[in-house]
mmCIF file of C-alpha atoms in Angstrom:
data_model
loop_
_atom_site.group_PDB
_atom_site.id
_atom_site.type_symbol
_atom_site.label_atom_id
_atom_site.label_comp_id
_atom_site.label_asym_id
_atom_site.label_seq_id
_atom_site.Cartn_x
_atom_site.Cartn_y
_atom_site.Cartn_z
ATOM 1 C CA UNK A 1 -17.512 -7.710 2.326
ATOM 2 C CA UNK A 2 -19.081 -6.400 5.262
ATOM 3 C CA UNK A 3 -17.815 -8.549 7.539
ATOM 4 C CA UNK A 4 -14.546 -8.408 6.496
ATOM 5 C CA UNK A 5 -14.609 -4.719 6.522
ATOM 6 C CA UNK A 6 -16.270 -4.494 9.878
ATOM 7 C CA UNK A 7 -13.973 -6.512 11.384
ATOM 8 C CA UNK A 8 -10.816 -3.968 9.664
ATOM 9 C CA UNK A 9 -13.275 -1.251 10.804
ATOM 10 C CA UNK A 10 -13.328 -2.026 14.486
ATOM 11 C CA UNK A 11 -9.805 -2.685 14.700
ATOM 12 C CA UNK A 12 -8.548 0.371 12.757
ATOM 13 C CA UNK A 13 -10.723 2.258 15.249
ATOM 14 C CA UNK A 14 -9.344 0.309 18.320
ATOM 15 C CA UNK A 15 -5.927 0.731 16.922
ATOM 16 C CA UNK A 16 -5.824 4.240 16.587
ATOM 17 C CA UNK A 17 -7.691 4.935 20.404
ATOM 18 C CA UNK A 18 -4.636 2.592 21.911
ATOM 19 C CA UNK A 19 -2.154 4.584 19.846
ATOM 20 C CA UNK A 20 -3.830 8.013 20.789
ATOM 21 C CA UNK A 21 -3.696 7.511 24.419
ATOM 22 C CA UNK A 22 -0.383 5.600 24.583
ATOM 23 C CA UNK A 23 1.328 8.049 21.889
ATOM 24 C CA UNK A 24 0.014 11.504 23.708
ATOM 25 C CA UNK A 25 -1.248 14.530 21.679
ATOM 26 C CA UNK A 26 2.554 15.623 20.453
ATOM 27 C CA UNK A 27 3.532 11.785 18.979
ATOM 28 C CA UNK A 28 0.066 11.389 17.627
ATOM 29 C CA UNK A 29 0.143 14.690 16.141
ATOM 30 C CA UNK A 30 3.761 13.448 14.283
ATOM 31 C CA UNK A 31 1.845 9.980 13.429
ATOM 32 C CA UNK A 32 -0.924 11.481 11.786
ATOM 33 C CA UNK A 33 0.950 13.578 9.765
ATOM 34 C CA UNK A 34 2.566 10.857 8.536
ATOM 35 C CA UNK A 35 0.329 9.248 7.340
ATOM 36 C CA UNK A 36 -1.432 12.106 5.777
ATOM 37 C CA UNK A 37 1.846 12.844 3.659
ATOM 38 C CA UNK A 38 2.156 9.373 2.415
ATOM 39 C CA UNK A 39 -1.143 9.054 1.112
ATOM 40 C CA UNK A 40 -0.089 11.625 -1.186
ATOM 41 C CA UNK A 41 3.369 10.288 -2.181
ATOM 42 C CA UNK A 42 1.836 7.300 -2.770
ATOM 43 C CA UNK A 43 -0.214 8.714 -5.467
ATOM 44 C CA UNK A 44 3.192 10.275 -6.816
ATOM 45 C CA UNK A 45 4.769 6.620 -6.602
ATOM 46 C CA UNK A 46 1.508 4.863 -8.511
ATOM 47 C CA UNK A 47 0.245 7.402 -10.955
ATOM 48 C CA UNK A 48 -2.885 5.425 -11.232
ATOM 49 C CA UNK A 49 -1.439 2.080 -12.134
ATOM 50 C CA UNK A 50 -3.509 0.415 -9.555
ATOM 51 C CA UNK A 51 -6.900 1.583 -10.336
ATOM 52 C CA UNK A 52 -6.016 0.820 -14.471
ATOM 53 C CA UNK A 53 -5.181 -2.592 -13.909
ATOM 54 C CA UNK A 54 -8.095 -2.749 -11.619
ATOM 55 C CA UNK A 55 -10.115 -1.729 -14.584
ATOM 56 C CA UNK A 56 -8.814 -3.764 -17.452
ATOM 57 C CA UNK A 57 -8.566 -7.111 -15.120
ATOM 58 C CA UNK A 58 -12.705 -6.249 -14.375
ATOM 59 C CA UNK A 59 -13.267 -6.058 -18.443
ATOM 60 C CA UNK A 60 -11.385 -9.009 -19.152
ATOM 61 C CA UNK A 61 -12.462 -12.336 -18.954
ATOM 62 C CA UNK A 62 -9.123 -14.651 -20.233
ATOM 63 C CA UNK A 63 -6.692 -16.092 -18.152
ATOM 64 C CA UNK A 64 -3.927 -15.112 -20.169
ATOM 65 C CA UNK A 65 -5.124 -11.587 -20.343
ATOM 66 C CA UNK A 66 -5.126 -11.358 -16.464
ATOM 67 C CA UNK A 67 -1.504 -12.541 -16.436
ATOM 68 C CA UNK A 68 -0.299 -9.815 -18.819
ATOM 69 C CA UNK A 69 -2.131 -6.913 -16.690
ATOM 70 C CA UNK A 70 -1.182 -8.256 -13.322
ATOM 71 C CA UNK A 71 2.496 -8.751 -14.351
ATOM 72 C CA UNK A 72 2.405 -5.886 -16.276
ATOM 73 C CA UNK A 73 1.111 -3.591 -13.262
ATOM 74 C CA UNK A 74 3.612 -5.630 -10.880
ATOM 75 C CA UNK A 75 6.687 -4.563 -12.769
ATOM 76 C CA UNK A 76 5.343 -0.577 -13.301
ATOM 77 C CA UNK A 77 4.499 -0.411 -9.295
ATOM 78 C CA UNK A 78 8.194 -2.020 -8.175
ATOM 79 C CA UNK A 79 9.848 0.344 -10.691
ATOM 80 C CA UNK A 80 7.842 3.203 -9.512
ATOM 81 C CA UNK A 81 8.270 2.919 -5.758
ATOM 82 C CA UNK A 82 11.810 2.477 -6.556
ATOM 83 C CA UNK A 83 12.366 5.680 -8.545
ATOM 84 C CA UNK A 84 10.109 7.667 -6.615
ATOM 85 C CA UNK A 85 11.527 6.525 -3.083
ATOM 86 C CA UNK A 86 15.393 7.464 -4.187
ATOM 87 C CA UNK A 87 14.362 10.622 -5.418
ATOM 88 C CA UNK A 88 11.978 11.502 -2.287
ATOM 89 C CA UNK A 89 15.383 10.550 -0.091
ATOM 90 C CA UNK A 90 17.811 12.471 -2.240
ATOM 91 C CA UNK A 91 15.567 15.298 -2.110
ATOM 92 C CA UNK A 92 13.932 15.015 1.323
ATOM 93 C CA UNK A 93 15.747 18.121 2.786
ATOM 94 C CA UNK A 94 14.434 20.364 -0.164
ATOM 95 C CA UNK A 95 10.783 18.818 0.312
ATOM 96 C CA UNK A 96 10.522 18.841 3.919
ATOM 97 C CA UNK A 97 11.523 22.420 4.326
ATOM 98 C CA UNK A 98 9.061 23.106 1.747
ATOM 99 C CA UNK A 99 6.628 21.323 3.898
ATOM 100 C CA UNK A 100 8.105 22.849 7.181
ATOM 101 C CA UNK A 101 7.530 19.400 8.662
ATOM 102 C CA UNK A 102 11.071 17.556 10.258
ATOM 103 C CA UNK A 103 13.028 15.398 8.089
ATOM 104 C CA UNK A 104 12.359 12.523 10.670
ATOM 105 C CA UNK A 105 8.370 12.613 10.191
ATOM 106 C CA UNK A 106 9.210 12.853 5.828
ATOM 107 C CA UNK A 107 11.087 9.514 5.865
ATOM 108 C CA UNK A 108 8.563 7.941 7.606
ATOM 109 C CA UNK A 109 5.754 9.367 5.323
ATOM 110 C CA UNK A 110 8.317 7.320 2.116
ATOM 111 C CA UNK A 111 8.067 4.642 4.272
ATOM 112 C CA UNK A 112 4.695 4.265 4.441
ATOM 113 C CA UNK A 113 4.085 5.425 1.320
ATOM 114 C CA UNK A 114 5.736 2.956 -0.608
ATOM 115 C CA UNK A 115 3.956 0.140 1.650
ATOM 116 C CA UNK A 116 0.268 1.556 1.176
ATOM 117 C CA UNK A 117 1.351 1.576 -2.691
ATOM 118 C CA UNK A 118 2.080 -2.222 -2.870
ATOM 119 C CA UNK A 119 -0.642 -2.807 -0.329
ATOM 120 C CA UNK A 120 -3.138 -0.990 -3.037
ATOM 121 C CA UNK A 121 -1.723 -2.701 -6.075
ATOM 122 C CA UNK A 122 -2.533 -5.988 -4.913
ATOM 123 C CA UNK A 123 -6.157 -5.011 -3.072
ATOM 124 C CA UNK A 124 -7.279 -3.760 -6.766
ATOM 125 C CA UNK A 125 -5.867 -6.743 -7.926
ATOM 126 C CA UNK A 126 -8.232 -8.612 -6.329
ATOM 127 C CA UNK A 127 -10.785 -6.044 -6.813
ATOM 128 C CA UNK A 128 -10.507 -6.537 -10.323
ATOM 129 C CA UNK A 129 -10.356 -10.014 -10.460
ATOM 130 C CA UNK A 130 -13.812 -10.036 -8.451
ATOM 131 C CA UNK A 131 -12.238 -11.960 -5.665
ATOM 132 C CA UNK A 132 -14.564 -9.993 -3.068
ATOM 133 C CA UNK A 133 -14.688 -12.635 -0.469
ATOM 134 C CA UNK A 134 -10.799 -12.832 -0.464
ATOM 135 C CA UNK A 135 -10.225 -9.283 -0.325
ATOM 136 C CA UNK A 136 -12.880 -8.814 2.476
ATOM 137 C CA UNK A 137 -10.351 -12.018 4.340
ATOM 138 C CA UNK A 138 -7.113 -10.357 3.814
ATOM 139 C CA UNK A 139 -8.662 -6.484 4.889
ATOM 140 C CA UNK A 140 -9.953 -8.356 8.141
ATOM 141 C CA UNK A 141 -6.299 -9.670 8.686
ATOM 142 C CA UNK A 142 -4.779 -6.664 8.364
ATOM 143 C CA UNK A 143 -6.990 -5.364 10.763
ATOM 144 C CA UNK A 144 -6.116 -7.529 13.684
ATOM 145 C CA UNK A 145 -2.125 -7.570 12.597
ATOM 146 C CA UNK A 146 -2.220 -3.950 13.353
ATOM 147 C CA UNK A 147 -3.687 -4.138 16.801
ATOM 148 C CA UNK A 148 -1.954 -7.891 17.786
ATOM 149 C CA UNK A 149 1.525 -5.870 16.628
ATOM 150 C CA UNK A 150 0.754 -2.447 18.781
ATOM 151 C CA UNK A 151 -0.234 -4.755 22.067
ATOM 152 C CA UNK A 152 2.958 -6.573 21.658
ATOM 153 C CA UNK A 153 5.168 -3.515 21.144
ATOM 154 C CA UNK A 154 3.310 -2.173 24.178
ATOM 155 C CA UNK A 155 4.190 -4.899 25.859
ATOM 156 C CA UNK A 156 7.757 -4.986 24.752
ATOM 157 C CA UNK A 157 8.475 -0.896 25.509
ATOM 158 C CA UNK A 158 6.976 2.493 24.995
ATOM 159 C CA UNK A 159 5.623 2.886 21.750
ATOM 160 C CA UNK A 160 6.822 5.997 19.554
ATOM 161 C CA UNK A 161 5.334 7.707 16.598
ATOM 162 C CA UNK A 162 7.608 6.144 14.409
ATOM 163 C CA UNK A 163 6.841 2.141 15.679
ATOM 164 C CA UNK A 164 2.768 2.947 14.853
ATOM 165 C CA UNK A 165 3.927 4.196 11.213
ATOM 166 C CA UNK A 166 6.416 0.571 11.433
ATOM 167 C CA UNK A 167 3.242 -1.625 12.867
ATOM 168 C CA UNK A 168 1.044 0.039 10.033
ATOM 169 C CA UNK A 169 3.396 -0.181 7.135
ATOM 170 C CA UNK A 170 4.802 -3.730 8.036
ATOM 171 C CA UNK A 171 1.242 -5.001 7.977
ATOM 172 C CA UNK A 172 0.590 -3.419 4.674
ATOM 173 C CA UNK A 173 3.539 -5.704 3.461
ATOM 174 C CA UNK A 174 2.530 -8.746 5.046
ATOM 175 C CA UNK A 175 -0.881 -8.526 3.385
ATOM 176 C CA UNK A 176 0.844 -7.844 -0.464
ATOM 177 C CA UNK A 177 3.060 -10.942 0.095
ATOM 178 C CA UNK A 178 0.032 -12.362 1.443
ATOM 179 C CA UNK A 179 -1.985 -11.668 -1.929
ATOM 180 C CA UNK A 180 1.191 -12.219 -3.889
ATOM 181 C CA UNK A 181 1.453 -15.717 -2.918
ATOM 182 C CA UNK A 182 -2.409 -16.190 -3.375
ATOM 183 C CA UNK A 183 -2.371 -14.889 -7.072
ATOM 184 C CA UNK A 184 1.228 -16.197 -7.974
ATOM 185 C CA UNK A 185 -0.525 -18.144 -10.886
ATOM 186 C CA UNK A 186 -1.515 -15.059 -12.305
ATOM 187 C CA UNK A 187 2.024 -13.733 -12.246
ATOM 188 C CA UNK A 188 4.472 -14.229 -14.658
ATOM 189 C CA UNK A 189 8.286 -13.349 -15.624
ATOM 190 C CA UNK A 190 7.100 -12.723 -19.710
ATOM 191 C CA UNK A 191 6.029 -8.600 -19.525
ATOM 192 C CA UNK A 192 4.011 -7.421 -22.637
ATOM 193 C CA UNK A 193 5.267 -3.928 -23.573
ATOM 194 C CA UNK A 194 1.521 -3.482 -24.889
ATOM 195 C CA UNK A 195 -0.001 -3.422 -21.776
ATOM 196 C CA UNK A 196 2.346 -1.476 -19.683
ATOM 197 C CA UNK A 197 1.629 1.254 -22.339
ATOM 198 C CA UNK A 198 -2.021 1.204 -21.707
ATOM 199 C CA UNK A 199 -1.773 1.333 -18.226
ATOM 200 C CA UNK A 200 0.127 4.144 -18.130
ATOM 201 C CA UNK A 201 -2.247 5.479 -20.771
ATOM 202 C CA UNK A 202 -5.193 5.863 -18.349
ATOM 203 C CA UNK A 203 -3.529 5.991 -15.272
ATOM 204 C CA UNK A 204 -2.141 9.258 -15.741
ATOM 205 C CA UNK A 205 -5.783 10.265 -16.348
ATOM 206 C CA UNK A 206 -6.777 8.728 -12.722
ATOM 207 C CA UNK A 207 -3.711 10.684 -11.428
#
């Protein structure tokens, strides 16, 4: 886990002093405000899901069971991120006044947030399923995605605020499909009604 980390450590960190010199103060500013306001639309998008079926996969020990929660907590997060995304966009005038930040920076924050929120469903996926070694594998990746996709966009022209928010979110995606295709035998078409009523159940507690 450390390694992994590290790795994802030292390239967040490299990431982010490329895209503060390249970006200037003003488009780092808009970046970074981004990102803060995604984090928390992302927790309006989840309402905890993530960290209940990261709980229930840890406590249970059957195959079968993990199916249920992991298909269970697929279907919520999809549905979620769906809702929450069309009503953040029919209502992103209202909100970003509210939040006197431009309409151009709040789109970018749904953006974002709906990638972190599939990125975070299927890291506590793995969390739960005590697949340390993978998750510390796939956090390293995503590390050195985000800084092999900000040299080439360097390369390619002059990076803006909203192409770090792109290279950031797009990687988030890569690594869920990533994890999605690693775990596919724990996902299944069959949802139990049960379960998405308990994970609702305490994830509106974690919310």
């Amino acid at each position: 886990a450390i390694f992994g980390y590290g790795i994802a450590a030292f390239c967040v960190f490299t990431f982010e002093i490329l895209a503060g010199r390249t970006l200037g103060a003003e488009n780092y500013g808009k970046y970074a405000l981004s990102s803060a306001i995604s984090l928390f639309l992302s927790l309006l998008m989840t309402v905890g899901i993530t960290t209940a079926a990261l709980k229930y996969l840890a406590q249970e020990k059957n195959h079968l069971m993990h199916q249920k929660i992991i298909s269970a907590a697929y279907l919520i997060i999809f549905f979620l991120v769906f809702i929450a995304g069309i009503a953040f966009f029919i209502f992103s005038s209202q909100i970003s006044k509210l939040l006197s930040i431009p309409l151009n920076i709040f789109y970018t924050a749904i953006f974002l947030a709906g990638c972190f929120s599939f990125y975070n469903l299927a890291i506590d996926i793995l969390r739960g399923l005590h697949q340390i070694k993978k998750l510390s594998l796939f956090r390293a990746i995503y590390g050195l995605l985000i800084v092999l996709f900000l040299v080439i966009f360097l390369f390619v022209e002059n990076i803006s605020f909203k192409a770090a928010v792109f290279i950031i979110g797009f990687s988030y995606l890569l690594i869920f499909l990533l994890i999605t295709i690693n775990i596919r035998s724990h996902l299944s078409f069959k949802i139990d009604k049960i379960w998405i009523k308990e994970l609702f159940k305490y994830g509106r507690y974690v919310a």
